[in-house]
Amino acid sequence: MSGTTRTALVIWATAATVYLLAVFNRTSLGVAGLQAAARFDIGPAALGVFTVLQIGVYAAMQIPTGLLVDRFGPRRTLTAAAILIGLGQLLFALAPSYGIALLARGVLGLGDAMTFVSVLRLVAAYYPPRRYATVTAITAALGTVGNLASTVPLTFALAHAGWVWTFAVTGAVTMAYAGIVAWRVRDTPAGAPVHRSTASTLSEVVDQVRRAWQTPGTRLGFWVHFSTMFAPSVLGLLWGFPYLVKAQGMSEAAAGGVLSLLVVMAGVTGPVIGEVTGRRPALRVPIVAAYIAISVGVWAVLLGWPGGVVPAPLVTVAFGFIAIGGPLSGVGFALARDYNPIVRVGTASGVVNVGGFFAITVTTLAIGLLLGDDSNQADAAAFRVAFLAIAVMLLFGAWRTGVWWRRARAAVLAADARGESVPVVIQRRSWDIRTHADSASS
């Protein structure tokens, strides 16, 4: 291993650990829900607000995070993120009331929102485009390690150390790690130019976001992320467990096993998908399109099964397939990386990341509203109606992905016809949009 490769690996690993800690802290409430309900004397609806708040803050902060990363660099942004995550967890440990606990999770969500895009900016600086998808996928897979660590180990800690000590220690460790980030991480390789955005005024910042959004590759990445990520996240974060127990009649242990498949499948398939799409970038969107098409069929079976109670093996296979959407959402970031200059990659990545988390927020709220006030009494029929929200969002995302796939291809083909260098050479298909540049070259 060369010195340059070793340095890149150390810096990536240091930064990716912040993301691992972020996911651990983000999902830590998953095994502490009953304790939180008792500690703050709240019901299921109020408990669900914790999740919606974190997701909402995360989604709202993606574009600002991208701007911060491009302006100040990933090192400073990741350092601030670790401090905010740790501070939020410490405040959550000591919160005397539900309101303060909500504030704590909001602070934690703010720091969490600043991690992934920052790591992607470092990957773009230290690794060539061919390796970007693979390293991004491995980074996302590390998140599954944080997710798994927040299950059995955290349950053990809560049972033996209690609420305050468990969350206070995790918060303190996360804050302390900020020092390691500041010490080890560097924004660019030694000797390489430092690419920083000069946007400082409001009009310049708006223009940077506008340029990122108007890039067809960014827009396609947004809709890819929107369409692939939301369903496994909605199931894993909140609604999968009650659906399996209340609608499908599974035991809590069996439901937990099926939900763990979401994490395991994402962790196993992520690096494989990253390597394949990194080596064959022309296959990125076709693979996504195939996943979306099959997903439509999977949800048609789950929602259309007579009586609503689907055989357990079929549900397990369905959840395992749906989980692949998480790793595939990384294709959106690869598109942003390829079709934006490095000085705008953070902003473009933030725009892409909004897609999935916007879809998660809307779908989570829609399912809650469709289930009504007493979700604990919901049955298979009620969940069949509520989960129509997932089907609608999937079909909408499929439509917009198709639209922007054609438009992005048209832009690439036109640039290629003008003799410009393009990140990925593609072959014209009969269904492609023809432009004036195409007509002139034919």
Coordinates of N, CA, C and O in Angstrom, one line a residue, residues 332-416:
G332 N -27.3 8.0 -6.3 CA -27.6 9.4 -6.4 C -26.4 10.3 -6.1 O -26.1 11.3 -6.8
F333 N -25.6 9.9 -5.2 CA -24.4 10.7 -4.8 C -23.3 10.5 -5.9 O -22.5 11.5 -6.1
A334 N -23.2 9.4 -6.5 CA -22.2 9.2 -7.6 C -22.6 10.1 -8.7 O -21.7 10.6 -9.4
L335 N -23.8 10.2 -9.0 CA -24.3 11.1 -10.1 C -23.9 12.6 -9.8 O -23.5 13.3 -10.7
A336 N -24.1 12.9 -8.5 CA -23.8 14.3 -8.1 C -22.3 14.5 -8.3 O -21.8 15.6 -8.7
R337 N -21.5 13.5 -7.9 CA -20.0 13.6 -8.0 C -19.6 13.8 -9.4 O -18.7 14.6 -9.7
D338 N -20.2 13.0 -10.3 CA -19.7 13.0 -11.7 C -20.0 14.3 -12.5 O -19.3 14.7 -13.3
Y339 N -21.2 14.9 -12.2 CA -21.7 16.0 -13.0 C -21.6 17.3 -12.4 O -22.3 18.3 -12.9
N340 N -20.9 17.5 -11.3 CA -20.6 18.8 -10.7 C -19.2 19.0 -10.5 O -18.4 18.0 -10.2
P341 N -18.7 20.2 -10.6 CA -17.3 20.5 -10.2 C -17.0 20.2 -8.7 O -18.0 20.3 -7.9
I342 N -15.8 19.9 -8.4 CA -15.5 19.5 -7.0 C -15.9 20.6 -6.0 O -16.3 20.3 -4.9
V343 N -15.8 21.8 -6.4 CA -16.1 22.9 -5.5 C -17.6 23.0 -5.2 O -18.0 23.6 -4.2
R344 N -18.4 22.2 -6.0 CA -19.9 22.2 -5.7 C -20.4 20.8 -5.3 O -21.6 20.6 -5.2
V345 N -19.5 19.9 -5.1 CA -19.9 18.5 -4.9 C -20.7 18.4 -3.5 O -21.7 17.7 -3.4
G346 N -20.2 19.1 -2.5 CA -20.9 19.1 -1.2 C -22.3 19.6 -1.3 O -23.3 19.0 -0.8
T347 N -22.5 20.7 -2.0 CA -23.9 21.3 -2.2 C -24.7 20.3 -3.0 O -25.9 20.1 -2.6
A348 N -24.2 19.8 -4.1 CA -25.0 18.8 -4.9 C -25.3 17.6 -4.1 O -26.4 17.0 -4.2
S349 N -24.4 17.1 -3.3 CA -24.7 15.9 -2.5 C -25.8 16.2 -1.5 O -26.6 15.3 -1.2
G350 N -25.7 17.4 -0.9 CA -26.8 17.8 0.0 C -28.1 17.8 -0.7 O -29.1 17.4 -0.1
V351 N -28.2 18.4 -1.9 CA -29.4 18.4 -2.6 C -30.0 17.0 -2.9 O -31.1 16.7 -2.7
V352 N -29.1 16.1 -3.2 CA -29.5 14.7 -3.5 C -30.0 14.0 -2.2 O -31.0 13.3 -2.2
N353 N -29.3 14.3 -1.1 CA -29.7 13.7 0.2 C -31.1 14.2 0.7 O -31.8 13.4 1.4
V354 N -31.5 15.4 0.3 CA -32.8 15.9 0.6 C -33.9 14.9 0.1 O -34.9 14.7 0.7
G355 N -33.6 14.4 -1.1 CA -34.7 13.6 -1.8 C -35.2 12.5 -1.0 O -36.4 12.4 -0.7
G356 N -34.3 11.6 -0.5 CA -34.7 10.5 0.3 C -35.3 10.9 1.6 O -36.4 10.3 2.0
F357 N -34.7 11.8 2.3 CA -35.3 12.2 3.6 C -36.6 13.0 3.6 O -37.4 12.9 4.5
F358 N -36.8 13.7 2.5 CA -38.1 14.3 2.3 C -39.1 13.3 2.1 O -40.2 13.3 2.7
A359 N -38.8 12.3 1.3 CA -39.8 11.2 1.1 C -40.0 10.4 2.4 O -41.2 10.0 2.6
I360 N -39.0 10.2 3.2 CA -39.2 9.5 4.4 C -40.1 10.3 5.3 O -41.1 9.7 6.0
T361 N -39.9 11.6 5.5 CA -40.7 12.4 6.4 C -42.2 12.4 5.9 O -43.1 12.2 6.7
V362 N -42.4 12.7 4.6 CA -43.8 12.7 4.1 C -44.5 11.4 4.3 O -45.6 11.3 4.8
T363 N -43.8 10.3 4.0 CA -44.4 9.0 4.1 C -44.7 8.6 5.5 O -45.8 8.0 5.8
T364 N -43.7 8.9 6.4 CA -43.9 8.5 7.8 C -45.2 9.3 8.4 O -46.0 8.7 9.1
L365 N -45.3 10.5 8.1 CA -46.4 11.3 8.6 C -47.7 10.8 7.9 O -48.7 10.7 8.6
A366 N -47.7 10.5 6.7 CA -48.9 10.1 6.0 C -49.4 8.8 6.5 O -50.6 8.6 6.7
I367 N -48.5 7.8 6.8 CA -48.9 6.5 7.4 C -49.6 6.8 8.7 O -50.6 6.2 9.1
G368 N -49.0 7.6 9.6 CA -49.5 7.9 10.9 C -50.9 8.5 10.8 O -51.8 8.2 11.5
L369 N -51.1 9.4 9.8 CA -52.4 10.1 9.7 C -53.4 9.1 9.2 O -54.6 9.1 9.6
L370 N -53.0 8.2 8.3 CA -54.0 7.2 7.7 C -54.3 6.1 8.8 O -55.5 5.6 8.7
L371 N -53.4 5.8 9.7 CA -53.7 4.9 10.7 C -54.6 5.5 11.8 O -55.4 4.7 12.5
G372 N -54.6 6.8 12.0 CA -55.5 7.4 12.9 C -54.8 7.5 14.3 O -53.6 7.2 14.5
D373 N -55.6 7.9 15.3 CA -55.0 8.2 16.6 C -54.6 6.9 17.4 O -53.6 7.0 18.1
D374 N -55.3 5.8 17.2 CA -55.0 4.6 17.9 C -54.3 3.6 17.0 O -54.9 2.6 16.6
S375 N -53.0 3.9 16.7 CA -52.3 3.0 15.9 C -52.0 1.6 16.5 O -51.8 0.6 15.8
N376 N -52.1 1.5 17.8 CA -51.9 0.3 18.5 C -53.0 -0.8 18.2 O -52.8 -2.0 18.4
Q377 N -54.2 -0.3 17.8 CA -55.3 -1.1 17.5 C -55.4 -1.4 16.0 O -56.3 -2.1 15.6
A378 N -54.5 -0.9 15.2 CA -54.5 -1.1 13.7 C -54.4 -2.6 13.4 O -53.6 -3.3 14.0
D379 N -55.1 -3.0 12.4 CA -55.1 -4.4 11.9 C -54.6 -4.5 10.5 O -54.1 -3.4 9.9
A380 N -54.6 -5.6 9.8 CA -54.1 -5.8 8.5 C -54.8 -4.8 7.5 O -54.2 -4.2 6.6
A381 N -56.1 -4.7 7.6 CA -56.9 -3.8 6.8 C -56.5 -2.3 6.9 O -56.3 -1.6 5.9
A382 N -56.2 -1.9 8.1 CA -55.8 -0.5 8.4 C -54.4 -0.3 7.8 O -54.2 0.8 7.2
F383 N -53.5 -1.2 8.0 CA -52.2 -1.0 7.5 C -52.2 -1.1 5.9 O -51.3 -0.5 5.3
R384 N -53.1 -1.9 5.4 CA -53.2 -1.9 3.9 C -53.5 -0.6 3.3 O -52.9 -0.1 2.3
V385 N -54.4 0.1 4.0 CA -54.8 1.5 3.5 C -53.6 2.4 3.8 O -53.2 3.2 2.9
A386 N -53.0 2.4 5.0 CA -52.0 3.3 5.4 C -50.7 3.2 4.5 O -50.1 4.1 4.1
F387 N -50.4 1.9 4.2 CA -49.2 1.7 3.4 C -49.4 2.0 1.9 O -48.4 1.9 1.1
L388 N -50.6 2.4 1.5 CA -50.8 3.0 0.2 C -49.9 4.2 0.0 O -49.6 4.6 -1.1
A389 N -49.6 4.9 1.1 CA -48.7 6.0 1.0 C -47.4 5.7 0.5 O -46.8 6.4 -0.3
I390 N -46.9 4.5 0.8 CA -45.6 4.0 0.3 C -45.7 3.8 -1.2 O -44.9 4.2 -2.0
A391 N -46.8 3.1 -1.6 CA -47.0 2.8 -3.0 C -47.1 4.1 -3.9 O -46.5 4.2 -5.0
V392 N -47.8 5.1 -3.3 CA -48.0 6.4 -4.1 C -46.6 7.1 -4.2 O -46.3 7.5 -5.3
M393 N -45.9 7.1 -3.1 CA -44.6 7.8 -3.2 C -43.6 7.0 -4.1 O -42.8 7.6 -4.9
L394 N -43.7 5.7 -4.2 CA -42.8 4.9 -5.0 C -43.2 5.1 -6.5 O -42.3 5.3 -7.3
L395 N -44.5 5.2 -6.8 CA -44.9 5.4 -8.2 C -44.5 6.8 -8.6 O -44.1 7.1 -9.8
F396 N -44.7 7.8 -7.7 CA -44.3 9.2 -8.1 C -42.8 9.3 -8.3 O -42.3 9.9 -9.3
G397 N -42.0 8.7 -7.4 CA -40.6 8.7 -7.6 C -40.1 8.0 -8.9 O -39.2 8.4 -9.5
A398 N -40.8 6.9 -9.2 CA -40.5 6.2 -10.4 C -40.7 7.0 -11.7 O -39.9 7.1 -12.6
W399 N -41.8 7.8 -11.7 CA -42.1 8.7 -12.8 C -41.0 9.8 -12.9 O -40.5 10.0 -14.0
R400 N -40.7 10.4 -11.8 CA -39.7 11.5 -11.8 C -38.3 11.0 -12.2 O -37.6 11.7 -12.9
T401 N -38.0 9.8 -11.7 CA -36.7 9.2 -12.0 C -36.6 9.0 -13.5 O -35.6 9.3 -14.2
G402 N -37.7 8.5 -14.1 CA -37.7 8.2 -15.6 C -37.6 9.5 -16.4 O -36.8 9.5 -17.4
V403 N -38.3 10.5 -15.9 CA -38.2 11.8 -16.6 C -36.8 12.3 -16.6 O -36.3 12.8 -17.7
W404 N -36.2 12.4 -15.5 CA -34.8 13.0 -15.4 C -33.7 12.0 -15.9 O -32.6 12.5 -16.2
W405 N -34.0 10.8 -15.9 CA -33.0 9.8 -16.6 C -32.9 10.2 -18.1 O -31.8 10.4 -18.6
R406 N -34.0 10.4 -18.7 CA -34.0 10.8 -20.1 C -33.4 12.2 -20.3 O -32.6 12.4 -21.3
R407 N -33.7 13.1 -19.5 CA -33.1 14.5 -19.6 C -31.6 14.5 -19.3 O -30.9 15.2 -20.0
A408 N -31.2 13.7 -18.3 CA -29.7 13.6 -18.0 C -29.0 13.0 -19.2 O -27.9 13.4 -19.6
R409 N -29.6 11.9 -19.7 CA -29.0 11.3 -20.9 C -28.9 12.2 -22.1 O -27.9 12.2 -22.8
A410 N -29.9 13.0 -22.3 CA -29.9 13.9 -23.4 C -28.8 15.0 -23.2 O -28.1 15.3 -24.2
A411 N -28.6 15.4 -22.0 CA -27.5 16.4 -21.8 C -26.1 15.8 -22.0 O -25.2 16.4 -22.6
V412 N -25.9 14.5 -21.6 CA -24.7 13.8 -21.8 C -24.4 13.6 -23.3 O -23.3 13.8 -23.9
L413 N -25.5 13.1 -24.0 CA -25.3 12.8 -25.4 C -25.1 14.1 -26.2 O -24.3 14.1 -27.2
A414 N -25.7 15.2 -25.8 CA -25.5 16.5 -26.5 C -24.0 16.9 -26.3 O -23.4 17.4 -27.2
A415 N -23.5 16.8 -25.1 CA -22.2 17.2 -24.8 C -21.2 16.4 -25.5 O -20.2 16.9 -26.1
D416 N -21.4 15.1 -25.6 CA -20.6 14.2 -26.4 C -20.6 14.5 -27.9 O -19.5 14.5 -28.5

